[in-house]
Amino acid sequence: VEVIFMFPTDLLKNEHRVIEQVLCCLEKLAERCDREGHLDKPAAERALDFLRIFADGCHHAKEERHLFPLLEARGVPRERGPTAVMRCEHDQGRRHVAAMTEAVRGAAAGHYDDVTEFIAEARAYVRLLRDHITKEERCLFPLANQALSSADQGALLAAFEKVEDEKEHGKVHDLYLHLADDLADDLQVPHPEVNITGPVGCCSHSLR
Ligand SMILES: [Fe+2]
Ligand SMILES: [Fe+2]
């Protein structure tokens, strides 16, 4: 019998802390951009790279491919339920990331409109994701912890681990944890409270 010592949603929560760290970085970038009228292109590109690979590729993938379908299989309505709202917000986030990527390109070519576009998109994205994370942690995750059996929880942890394994055995995940810390140091943003490399880990990979 496998003993479940943590909820899969705890892993997701720890990933949220890392994502929030990068949201603070993005907020700071937008603030500076607003004050100085020019965009720090390398820092913006690193933040966007993190959002694409870690936030979307690692984190949203675990939710969309595994957590949401399992909840729906256990009775959460697929249409118009909380998982539908979360999917829709992930899509909105992707559109903001695409718009920011375009804006960075234009700003680097000297288009001032793209500088203001970047600021607006960055602020909208930060608002969206913070709100999204709050909804998941206050509503969806407690619901999941209740609705899923311990066998479900175990299967979910194993599925999360597989998501990491697909990415060069967690190497990609670790790489982006470092990127988040380096970017925060460069922009003087504090690191999150949780010890992301401790026994609880921030991904299934660090459980090994
Ligand atoms: Fe989500
Ligand atoms: Fe999430």
PDB file of C-alpha atoms and ligand atoms in Angstrom:
ATOM      1  CA  VAL A   1       0.000   0.000   0.000  1.00  0.00           C
ATOM      2  CA  GLU A   2       1.400   3.319  -1.030  1.00  0.00           C
ATOM      3  CA  VAL A   3       1.269   5.976   1.654  1.00  0.00           C
ATOM      4  CA  ILE A   4       0.278   9.406   0.422  1.00  0.00           C
ATOM      5  CA  PHE A   5       2.265  11.921   2.403  1.00  0.00           C
ATOM      6  CA  MET A   6       1.216  14.968   0.451  1.00  0.00           C
ATOM      7  CA  PHE A   7      -1.486  16.151  -1.875  1.00  0.00           C
ATOM      8  CA  PRO A   8      -0.592  16.593  -5.559  1.00  0.00           C
ATOM      9  CA  THR A   9      -2.131  20.050  -5.195  1.00  0.00           C
ATOM     10  CA  ASP A  10       0.674  20.888  -2.721  1.00  0.00           C
ATOM     11  CA  LEU A  11       3.170  20.431  -5.553  1.00  0.00           C
ATOM     12  CA  LEU A  12       1.109  22.763  -7.713  1.00  0.00           C
ATOM     13  CA  LYS A  13       0.936  25.317  -4.892  1.00  0.00           C
ATOM     14  CA  ASN A  14       4.707  25.303  -4.559  1.00  0.00           C
ATOM     15  CA  GLU A  15       5.006  25.871  -8.297  1.00  0.00           C
ATOM     16  CA  HIS A  16       2.618  28.809  -7.866  1.00  0.00           C
ATOM     17  CA  ARG A  17       5.116  30.425  -5.485  1.00  0.00           C
ATOM     18  CA  VAL A  18       7.825  30.251  -8.174  1.00  0.00           C
ATOM     19  CA  ILE A  19       5.436  31.595 -10.823  1.00  0.00           C
ATOM     20  CA  GLU A  20       4.516  34.478  -8.496  1.00  0.00           C
ATOM     21  CA  GLN A  21       8.193  35.255  -8.085  1.00  0.00           C
ATOM     22  CA  VAL A  22       8.448  35.728 -11.855  1.00  0.00           C
ATOM     23  CA  LEU A  23       5.198  37.754 -11.874  1.00  0.00           C
ATOM     24  CA  CYS A  24       6.877  40.146  -9.420  1.00  0.00           C
ATOM     25  CA  CYS A  25       9.837  40.330 -11.819  1.00  0.00           C
ATOM     26  CA  LEU A  26       7.538  41.086 -14.741  1.00  0.00           C
ATOM     27  CA  GLU A  27       5.739  43.751 -12.712  1.00  0.00           C
ATOM     28  CA  LYS A  28       9.055  45.353 -11.876  1.00  0.00           C
ATOM     29  CA  LEU A  29      10.128  45.257 -15.538  1.00  0.00           C
ATOM     30  CA  ALA A  30       6.892  46.996 -16.585  1.00  0.00           C
ATOM     31  CA  GLU A  31       7.321  49.586 -13.834  1.00  0.00           C
ATOM     32  CA  ARG A  32      10.877  50.380 -14.930  1.00  0.00           C
ATOM     33  CA  CYS A  33       9.856  50.423 -18.558  1.00  0.00           C
ATOM     34  CA  ASP A  34       7.137  52.947 -17.696  1.00  0.00           C
ATOM     35  CA  ARG A  35       9.575  55.150 -15.760  1.00  0.00           C
ATOM     36  CA  GLU A  36      12.508  54.990 -18.165  1.00  0.00           C
ATOM     37  CA  GLY A  37      10.674  54.665 -21.476  1.00  0.00           C
ATOM     38  CA  HIS A  38      12.736  51.742 -22.656  1.00  0.00           C
ATOM     39  CA  LEU A  39      12.506  48.000 -22.235  1.00  0.00           C
ATOM     40  CA  ASP A  40      15.144  45.725 -20.718  1.00  0.00           C
ATOM     41  CA  LYS A  41      14.994  43.228 -23.579  1.00  0.00           C
ATOM     42  CA  PRO A  42      17.199  40.434 -22.158  1.00  0.00           C
ATOM     43  CA  ALA A  43      15.335  40.410 -18.828  1.00  0.00           C
ATOM     44  CA  ALA A  44      11.951  40.490 -20.572  1.00  0.00           C
ATOM     45  CA  GLU A  45      12.986  37.581 -22.793  1.00  0.00           C
ATOM     46  CA  ARG A  46      14.085  35.520 -19.801  1.00  0.00           C
ATOM     47  CA  ALA A  47      10.779  36.171 -18.030  1.00  0.00           C
ATOM     48  CA  LEU A  48       8.807  35.214 -21.158  1.00  0.00           C
ATOM     49  CA  ASP A  49      10.900  32.087 -21.628  1.00  0.00           C
ATOM     50  CA  PHE A  50      10.060  31.073 -18.044  1.00  0.00           C
ATOM     51  CA  LEU A  51       6.356  31.736 -18.568  1.00  0.00           C
ATOM     52  CA  ARG A  52       6.283  29.628 -21.725  1.00  0.00           C
ATOM     53  CA  ILE A  53       8.352  26.682 -20.527  1.00  0.00           C
ATOM     54  CA  PHE A  54       7.735  26.500 -16.790  1.00  0.00           C
ATOM     55  CA  ALA A  55       4.376  28.176 -16.165  1.00  0.00           C
ATOM     56  CA  ASP A  56       2.737  26.849 -19.303  1.00  0.00           C
ATOM     57  CA  GLY A  57       4.832  23.817 -20.282  1.00  0.00           C
ATOM     58  CA  CYS A  58       5.316  22.307 -16.811  1.00  0.00           C
ATOM     59  CA  HIS A  59       2.601  23.737 -14.596  1.00  0.00           C
ATOM     60  CA  HIS A  60      -0.450  24.309 -16.777  1.00  0.00           C
ATOM     61  CA  ALA A  61       0.288  21.000 -18.514  1.00  0.00           C
ATOM     62  CA  LYS A  62      -0.064  19.144 -15.189  1.00  0.00           C
ATOM     63  CA  GLU A  63      -3.370  20.861 -14.563  1.00  0.00           C
ATOM     64  CA  GLU A  64      -4.833  20.580 -18.059  1.00  0.00           C
ATOM     65  CA  ARG A  65      -3.630  17.103 -18.932  1.00  0.00           C
ATOM     66  CA  HIS A  66      -4.081  15.432 -15.556  1.00  0.00           C
ATOM     67  CA  LEU A  67      -5.793  17.314 -12.729  1.00  0.00           C
ATOM     68  CA  PHE A  68      -8.734  18.783 -14.659  1.00  0.00           C
ATOM     69  CA  PRO A  69      -9.644  15.601 -16.602  1.00  0.00           C
ATOM     70  CA  LEU A  70      -9.516  13.547 -13.392  1.00  0.00           C
ATOM     71  CA  LEU A  71     -11.786  16.007 -11.590  1.00  0.00           C
ATOM     72  CA  GLU A  72     -14.183  15.887 -14.528  1.00  0.00           C
ATOM     73  CA  ALA A  73     -14.133  12.079 -14.410  1.00  0.00           C
ATOM     74  CA  ARG A  74     -15.142  12.390 -10.743  1.00  0.00           C
ATOM     75  CA  GLY A  75     -18.146  14.559 -11.460  1.00  0.00           C
ATOM     76  CA  VAL A  76     -16.971  18.159 -11.906  1.00  0.00           C
ATOM     77  CA  PRO A  77     -18.932  19.394 -14.958  1.00  0.00           C
ATOM     78  CA  ARG A  78     -16.759  19.761 -18.040  1.00  0.00           C
ATOM     79  CA  GLU A  79     -18.731  22.645 -19.513  1.00  0.00           C
ATOM     80  CA  ARG A  80     -19.197  25.808 -17.472  1.00  0.00           C
ATOM     81  CA  GLY A  81     -17.593  24.329 -14.335  1.00  0.00           C
ATOM     82  CA  PRO A  82     -14.492  25.575 -12.499  1.00  0.00           C
ATOM     83  CA  THR A  83     -12.093  23.595 -14.729  1.00  0.00           C
ATOM     84  CA  ALA A  84     -13.593  25.240 -17.831  1.00  0.00           C
ATOM     85  CA  VAL A  85     -12.941  28.666 -16.298  1.00  0.00           C
ATOM     86  CA  MET A  86      -9.347  27.688 -15.450  1.00  0.00           C
ATOM     87  CA  ARG A  87      -8.716  26.405 -19.008  1.00  0.00           C
ATOM     88  CA  CYS A  88     -10.088  29.601 -20.431  1.00  0.00           C
ATOM     89  CA  GLU A  89      -7.785  31.667 -18.209  1.00  0.00           C
ATOM     90  CA  HIS A  90      -4.766  29.595 -19.279  1.00  0.00           C
ATOM     91  CA  ASP A  91      -5.692  30.465 -22.888  1.00  0.00           C
ATOM     92  CA  GLN A  92      -6.024  34.151 -22.038  1.00  0.00           C
ATOM     93  CA  GLY A  93      -2.587  33.964 -20.428  1.00  0.00           C
ATOM     94  CA  ARG A  94      -1.123  32.425 -23.603  1.00  0.00           C
ATOM     95  CA  ARG A  95      -2.498  35.307 -25.638  1.00  0.00           C
ATOM     96  CA  HIS A  96      -0.891  37.834 -23.286  1.00  0.00           C
ATOM     97  CA  VAL A  97       2.446  35.996 -23.500  1.00  0.00           C
ATOM     98  CA  ALA A  98       2.246  35.992 -27.312  1.00  0.00           C
ATOM     99  CA  ALA A  99       1.416  39.726 -27.308  1.00  0.00           C
ATOM    100  CA  MET A 100       4.313  40.495 -24.955  1.00  0.00           C
ATOM    101  CA  THR A 101       6.671  38.486 -27.178  1.00  0.00           C
ATOM    102  CA  GLU A 102       5.595  40.544 -30.200  1.00  0.00           C
ATOM    103  CA  ALA A 103       5.921  43.778 -28.232  1.00  0.00           C
ATOM    104  CA  VAL A 104       9.466  42.932 -27.101  1.00  0.00           C
ATOM    105  CA  ARG A 105      10.435  42.413 -30.739  1.00  0.00           C
ATOM    106  CA  GLY A 106       8.926  45.739 -31.790  1.00  0.00           C
ATOM    107  CA  ALA A 107      10.334  47.646 -28.820  1.00  0.00           C
ATOM    108  CA  ALA A 108      13.817  46.354 -29.686  1.00  0.00           C
ATOM    109  CA  ALA A 109      13.324  47.734 -33.207  1.00  0.00           C
ATOM    110  CA  GLY A 110      12.613  51.147 -31.691  1.00  0.00           C
ATOM    111  CA  HIS A 111       8.832  51.259 -31.896  1.00  0.00           C
ATOM    112  CA  TYR A 112       7.585  53.248 -28.933  1.00  0.00           C
ATOM    113  CA  ASP A 113       4.031  51.887 -29.300  1.00  0.00           C
ATOM    114  CA  ASP A 114       5.405  48.452 -28.542  1.00  0.00           C
ATOM    115  CA  VAL A 115       6.945  49.720 -25.318  1.00  0.00           C
ATOM    116  CA  THR A 116       3.529  50.883 -24.088  1.00  0.00           C
ATOM    117  CA  GLU A 117       1.985  47.679 -25.428  1.00  0.00           C
ATOM    118  CA  PHE A 118       4.448  45.615 -23.417  1.00  0.00           C
ATOM    119  CA  ILE A 119       3.618  47.535 -20.230  1.00  0.00           C
ATOM    120  CA  ALA A 120      -0.135  47.068 -20.710  1.00  0.00           C
ATOM    121  CA  GLU A 121       0.133  43.372 -21.587  1.00  0.00           C
ATOM    122  CA  ALA A 122       2.537  42.640 -18.731  1.00  0.00           C
ATOM    123  CA  ARG A 123       0.243  44.305 -16.202  1.00  0.00           C
ATOM    124  CA  ALA A 124      -2.829  42.515 -17.557  1.00  0.00           C
ATOM    125  CA  TYR A 125      -1.017  39.170 -17.427  1.00  0.00           C
ATOM    126  CA  VAL A 126       0.197  39.704 -13.853  1.00  0.00           C
ATOM    127  CA  ARG A 127      -3.357  40.569 -12.760  1.00  0.00           C
ATOM    128  CA  LEU A 128      -4.847  37.580 -14.565  1.00  0.00           C
ATOM    129  CA  LEU A 129      -2.389  35.038 -13.200  1.00  0.00           C
ATOM    130  CA  ARG A 130      -2.489  36.279  -9.602  1.00  0.00           C
ATOM    131  CA  ASP A 131      -6.246  36.106  -9.671  1.00  0.00           C
ATOM    132  CA  HIS A 132      -6.129  32.682 -11.326  1.00  0.00           C
ATOM    133  CA  ILE A 133      -3.760  31.307  -8.683  1.00  0.00           C
ATOM    134  CA  THR A 134      -6.026  32.619  -5.909  1.00  0.00           C
ATOM    135  CA  LYS A 135      -9.046  30.884  -7.462  1.00  0.00           C
ATOM    136  CA  GLU A 136      -7.198  27.589  -7.757  1.00  0.00           C
ATOM    137  CA  GLU A 137      -5.905  27.683  -4.213  1.00  0.00           C
ATOM    138  CA  ARG A 138      -9.134  28.861  -2.581  1.00  0.00           C
ATOM    139  CA  CYS A 139     -11.632  26.852  -4.613  1.00  0.00           C
ATOM    140  CA  LEU A 140     -10.326  24.270  -7.025  1.00  0.00           C
ATOM    141  CA  PHE A 141      -7.538  22.656  -4.973  1.00  0.00           C
ATOM    142  CA  PRO A 142      -9.638  22.199  -1.798  1.00  0.00           C
ATOM    143  CA  LEU A 143     -12.336  20.693  -4.023  1.00  0.00           C
ATOM    144  CA  ALA A 144      -9.762  18.329  -5.571  1.00  0.00           C
ATOM    145  CA  ASN A 145      -8.410  17.286  -2.160  1.00  0.00           C
ATOM    146  CA  GLN A 146     -11.950  16.318  -1.162  1.00  0.00           C
ATOM    147  CA  ALA A 147     -13.177  14.780  -4.397  1.00  0.00           C
ATOM    148  CA  LEU A 148     -10.186  12.569  -5.157  1.00  0.00           C
ATOM    149  CA  SER A 149      -9.572   9.258  -3.398  1.00  0.00           C
ATOM    150  CA  SER A 150      -6.101   8.383  -2.164  1.00  0.00           C
ATOM    151  CA  ALA A 151      -5.707   6.089  -5.192  1.00  0.00           C
ATOM    152  CA  ASP A 152      -6.555   9.091  -7.399  1.00  0.00           C
ATOM    153  CA  GLN A 153      -4.030  11.247  -5.528  1.00  0.00           C
ATOM    154  CA  GLY A 154      -1.340   8.619  -6.028  1.00  0.00           C
ATOM    155  CA  ALA A 155      -2.113   8.315  -9.742  1.00  0.00           C
ATOM    156  CA  LEU A 156      -1.994  12.095 -10.077  1.00  0.00           C
ATOM    157  CA  LEU A 157       1.417  12.331  -8.401  1.00  0.00           C
ATOM    158  CA  ALA A 158       2.721   9.643 -10.778  1.00  0.00           C
ATOM    159  CA  ALA A 159       1.262  11.496 -13.768  1.00  0.00           C
ATOM    160  CA  PHE A 160       2.928  14.753 -12.618  1.00  0.00           C
ATOM    161  CA  GLU A 161       6.206  12.909 -12.379  1.00  0.00           C
ATOM    162  CA  LYS A 162       5.778  11.732 -15.965  1.00  0.00           C
ATOM    163  CA  VAL A 163       5.304  15.329 -17.132  1.00  0.00           C
ATOM    164  CA  GLU A 164       8.701  16.120 -15.606  1.00  0.00           C
ATOM    165  CA  ASP A 165      10.307  12.994 -17.047  1.00  0.00           C
ATOM    166  CA  GLU A 166       9.265  14.035 -20.537  1.00  0.00           C
ATOM    167  CA  LYS A 167      11.359  17.138 -20.001  1.00  0.00           C
ATOM    168  CA  GLU A 168      14.747  15.467 -19.777  1.00  0.00           C
ATOM    169  CA  HIS A 169      14.120  13.912 -16.375  1.00  0.00           C
ATOM    170  CA  GLY A 170      13.368  17.124 -14.596  1.00  0.00           C
ATOM    171  CA  LYS A 171      16.467  18.915 -15.878  1.00  0.00           C
ATOM    172  CA  VAL A 172      14.348  21.521 -17.617  1.00  0.00           C
ATOM    173  CA  HIS A 173      12.406  22.092 -14.420  1.00  0.00           C
ATOM    174  CA  ASP A 174      15.568  22.689 -12.384  1.00  0.00           C
ATOM    175  CA  LEU A 175      16.960  24.959 -15.054  1.00  0.00           C
ATOM    176  CA  TYR A 176      13.905  27.198 -14.830  1.00  0.00           C
ATOM    177  CA  LEU A 177      13.933  27.255 -11.031  1.00  0.00           C
ATOM    178  CA  HIS A 178      17.432  28.690 -11.324  1.00  0.00           C
ATOM    179  CA  LEU A 179      16.332  31.131 -13.998  1.00  0.00           C
ATOM    180  CA  ALA A 180      13.547  32.391 -11.693  1.00  0.00           C
ATOM    181  CA  ASP A 181      16.054  32.962  -8.893  1.00  0.00           C
ATOM    182  CA  ASP A 182      18.640  34.645 -11.115  1.00  0.00           C
ATOM    183  CA  LEU A 183      16.047  36.956 -12.600  1.00  0.00           C
ATOM    184  CA  ALA A 184      14.724  37.832  -9.126  1.00  0.00           C
ATOM    185  CA  ASP A 185      18.259  38.606  -7.945  1.00  0.00           C
ATOM    186  CA  ASP A 186      18.909  40.825 -10.966  1.00  0.00           C
ATOM    187  CA  LEU A 187      15.672  42.741 -10.420  1.00  0.00           C
ATOM    188  CA  GLN A 188      15.877  42.712  -6.612  1.00  0.00           C
ATOM    189  CA  VAL A 189      12.712  40.732  -6.137  1.00  0.00           C
ATOM    190  CA  PRO A 190      12.535  38.588  -2.962  1.00  0.00           C
ATOM    191  CA  HIS A 191      12.534  34.792  -3.249  1.00  0.00           C
ATOM    192  CA  PRO A 192       9.370  32.911  -2.167  1.00  0.00           C
ATOM    193  CA  GLU A 193       8.903  31.757   1.423  1.00  0.00           C
ATOM    194  CA  VAL A 194       8.754  28.040   0.600  1.00  0.00           C
ATOM    195  CA  ASN A 195      11.886  26.001   0.364  1.00  0.00           C
ATOM    196  CA  ILE A 196      11.358  24.742  -3.154  1.00  0.00           C
ATOM    197  CA  THR A 197      14.239  22.292  -3.056  1.00  0.00           C
ATOM    198  CA  GLY A 198      13.281  20.815   0.321  1.00  0.00           C
ATOM    199  CA  PRO A 199      11.589  17.477   0.978  1.00  0.00           C
ATOM    200  CA  VAL A 200       8.192  18.704  -0.218  1.00  0.00           C
ATOM    201  CA  GLY A 201       9.690  19.984  -3.437  1.00  0.00           C
ATOM    202  CA  CYS A 202       8.009  22.101  -6.012  1.00  0.00           C
ATOM    203  CA  CYS A 203       7.665  19.354  -8.567  1.00  0.00           C
ATOM    204  CA  SER A 204       7.415  15.612  -8.559  1.00  0.00           C
ATOM    205  CA  HIS A 205      10.988  15.493  -9.768  1.00  0.00           C
ATOM    206  CA  SER A 206      12.407  16.845  -6.487  1.00  0.00           C
ATOM    207  CA  LEU A 207      10.606  14.090  -4.575  1.00  0.00           C
ATOM    208  CA  ARG A 208      13.080  11.499  -5.746  1.00  0.00           C
TER     209      ARG A 208
HETATM  210 FE    FE B   1      -4.054  26.977 -13.664  1.00  0.00          FE
HETATM  211 FE    FE B   2      -2.000  26.555 -11.222  1.00  0.00          FE
END
